[in-house]
Amino acid sequence: MISGKNYIGNKLSSEGDITFKTFNPLTNTENEIIFTEASDQEIEETVELANEAFKKFKKISGKKKSDFLNTIAEEILALDDLLLQIYTQESGLNIDRAISERGRMIWQLRMFADLVKEGSWVEATIDTEISDRKPIPKPDLRKILFPLGPVVVFGASNFPLAYSTAGGDTSAALAAGCPVIVKSHPMHAGTGEMVSSAIIKAAEKTGMPNGVFSNLNSSGIKVGQVLVKHPNVKAVGFTGSVGGGRVLFDLANQRVEPIPVFAEMGSVNPVILMPKAAKQRGEEWANTYAGSITLGSGQFCTNPGLIIGIKDDVLEGFIQTLAEEIVKVEPSCMLHPDIIGNFERNKSEVSSQKGVFIKADYTNDVPKNHGRQVIITVEGDTFLKNTTLHQEVFGPFSMVVQCEDKSQLLEVINNLEGQLTGTILAEKDELNQNKDIFEALQNRVGRIIYNGVPTGVEVCPSMQHGGPYPASTDSRFTAVGIHSIKRWVRPISFQNWPDELLPDELKNGNPLKISRLINNKIESE
Ligand code: NAP
């Protein structure tokens, strides 16, 4: 069922010389299938095909795109247990996680299908002419959102389904009217090929142009870099490390025609534990956070890697309980030996810094590729002076910063890099009395949480998944929810354009019956 080849539109191709295999971290062995990396010629052919497909795809109606997205969902479900099996073999993640991630992917596809079927997302805005306006007449102006062109998607290692081949970036880009070229993640190339086969089938069944979707294999950074530099690629979606995201962002900006790179990268997701909350509910929060830090072996971009409080006996008690509870959690398998290698390296680099105390360290023997959790503490002063302590340790790891007082706590928050999320654990009156803390945190994050955990990203319109750099390269956009479609479009205005030549969304008669802003009033039919 899996060929190991690239999908150049609906054609399977393996012209290149470089081959690789995926790895099963549970059995600590290579999987059998041999994948062939896309050659330069295949990359060229893929981009040209996507560019040709764009000429047709950009004109396809919302209803047809909706059919396409819903059919992708059906075809993925039809892959059934085989997809789940490959997913677990290539990621070490368990079957329950596979089912829930597939559910999330299907939900996202259907959510975008509904959005484009209804059609108002294009933000049609009309200002009719005023021919007798003095001193000069006002022209007729009409604006909508228009797809950018072929988009390259780099899937995430930690979400082989929901943020990879047919994940959030791909479904949003296809919904917008942009052909997608996926640079398949080498850790789960088989899962990627299976999902690609479903997308290709759906494209054929619903009459989409060949090239609307392609999937290219790679075992290293070259394929991705060639794609990002290609003049006919018009935008990039990326989920992964700050290093990788930054290289691609810089490459895209060095092009003759720079293009946007929407990279969702590192975050330590600071949690502020206020003194009264620590006193009244410290034990409960310690229990909850032991679960959140180790969830999915800490391999979430929203993992709480930093807890900040004011040093006293109560905070000490919280640390003690957190340390006791976290070592009770059975370590789980991480995604790949490279990921666990990075985890071990980063964990020991941070833990060996001056002024760091290890409070919990799971030392029992574990099966190969399992991530052992660690909790460390540092004084506020130490944290402020050493930026190595600010970096993300991707895995089951968290650091508690013990500040001298509230003003140091504020200084720590103000010195944090941009973050996806920030959390405040506080009693209600405490929150009201410390608005400066809330306001400082608000400056650094994309989502601010009260009395909860940052792990768990709801897919809904009000979700913001993105934050100031380096959480993401453009904090004005989200990678999750319907508004993520805005990454793949640009506004275009039509001035004094004949009605019959306007897109349907802007025609006088509103044939699509969408909601529009006409002369500053929202009107829908
Ligand atoms: P990654 O190393 O950033 O790779 C992500 C994707 O980008 C891969 O397909 C990779 O291709 C490509 N890539 C990376 N660097 C590149 C470069 N310089 N030029 C062109 N392409 C490049 O991330 P990962 O493999 O998903 O995981 C590795 C580390 O990323 C983890 O240990 C973790 O620290 C971090 N991570 C963070 C998050 C988060 O949400 N914050 C999520 C996942 C991973 P190749 O693999 O083919 O080289």
Short mmCIF file of N, CA and C in Angstrom, two decimals, residues 73 76-77 83-84 87 95-111 161-162 166 459:
data_model
loop_
_atom_site.label_atom_id
_atom_site.label_comp_id
_atom_site.label_asym_id
_atom_site.label_seq_id
_atom_site.Cartn_x
_atom_site.Cartn_y
_atom_site.Cartn_z
N ALA A 73 -11.66 14.08 3.86
CA ALA A 73 -11.96 13.52 5.19
C ALA A 73 -12.48 12.08 5.05
N ILE A 76 -9.71 9.68 4.02
CA ILE A 76 -8.78 9.40 5.13
C ILE A 76 -9.42 8.39 6.08
N LEU A 77 -10.71 8.58 6.37
CA LEU A 77 -11.39 7.62 7.26
C LEU A 77 -11.40 6.23 6.63
N LEU A 83 -3.95 3.04 8.52
CA LEU A 83 -3.34 4.35 8.78
C LEU A 83 -2.90 4.45 10.25
N LEU A 84 -3.77 3.99 11.14
CA LEU A 84 -3.45 4.09 12.57
C LEU A 84 -2.23 3.23 12.91
N TYR A 87 0.88 4.95 11.66
CA TYR A 87 1.10 6.11 12.55
C TYR A 87 1.82 5.67 13.82
N ILE A 95 -2.37 4.05 20.13
CA ILE A 95 -3.53 4.00 19.23
C ILE A 95 -4.61 5.03 19.62
N ASP A 96 -4.77 5.25 20.94
CA ASP A 96 -5.77 6.24 21.38
C ASP A 96 -5.40 7.63 20.88
N ARG A 97 -4.12 7.93 20.98
CA ARG A 97 -3.64 9.24 20.49
C ARG A 97 -3.85 9.31 18.97
N ALA A 98 -3.57 8.18 18.27
CA ALA A 98 -3.76 8.15 16.81
C ALA A 98 -5.21 8.46 16.46
N ILE A 99 -6.14 7.83 17.19
CA ILE A 99 -7.57 8.03 16.89
C ILE A 99 -7.97 9.47 17.18
N SER A 100 -7.48 10.00 18.30
CA SER A 100 -7.90 11.37 18.64
C SER A 100 -7.28 12.38 17.67
N GLU A 101 -6.04 12.12 17.24
CA GLU A 101 -5.43 13.05 16.28
C GLU A 101 -6.12 12.98 14.91
N ARG A 102 -6.50 11.77 14.53
CA ARG A 102 -7.24 11.63 13.26
C ARG A 102 -8.56 12.40 13.36
N GLY A 103 -9.21 12.28 14.51
CA GLY A 103 -10.48 12.99 14.72
C GLY A 103 -10.30 14.49 14.57
N ARG A 104 -9.21 14.98 15.11
CA ARG A 104 -8.94 16.41 15.04
C ARG A 104 -8.69 16.85 13.59
N MET A 105 -7.95 16.00 12.85
CA MET A 105 -7.66 16.31 11.45
C MET A 105 -8.95 16.34 10.63
N ILE A 106 -9.82 15.35 10.87
CA ILE A 106 -11.09 15.26 10.14
C ILE A 106 -11.95 16.48 10.46
N TRP A 107 -11.98 16.83 11.75
CA TRP A 107 -12.78 17.98 12.20
C TRP A 107 -12.30 19.26 11.51
N GLN A 108 -10.95 19.42 11.42
CA GLN A 108 -10.40 20.63 10.78
C GLN A 108 -10.80 20.68 9.30
N LEU A 109 -10.70 19.53 8.61
CA LEU A 109 -11.07 19.51 7.19
C LEU A 109 -12.54 19.89 7.01
N ARG A 110 -13.39 19.35 7.88
CA ARG A 110 -14.83 19.64 7.75
C ARG A 110 -15.16 21.07 8.15
N MET A 111 -14.41 21.58 9.11
CA MET A 111 -14.61 22.97 9.54
C MET A 111 -14.32 23.93 8.37
N LEU A 161 -0.56 13.59 12.09
CA LEU A 161 -1.82 13.75 11.36
C LEU A 161 -2.33 15.19 11.44
N ALA A 162 -2.63 15.67 12.63
CA ALA A 162 -3.36 16.95 12.77
C ALA A 162 -2.57 18.17 12.29
N ALA A 166 -2.35 16.40 5.92
CA ALA A 166 -3.68 17.00 5.71
C ALA A 166 -4.08 17.75 6.97
N VAL A 459 -9.78 23.54 18.86
CA VAL A 459 -9.89 24.06 17.48
C VAL A 459 -11.24 24.77 17.36
#
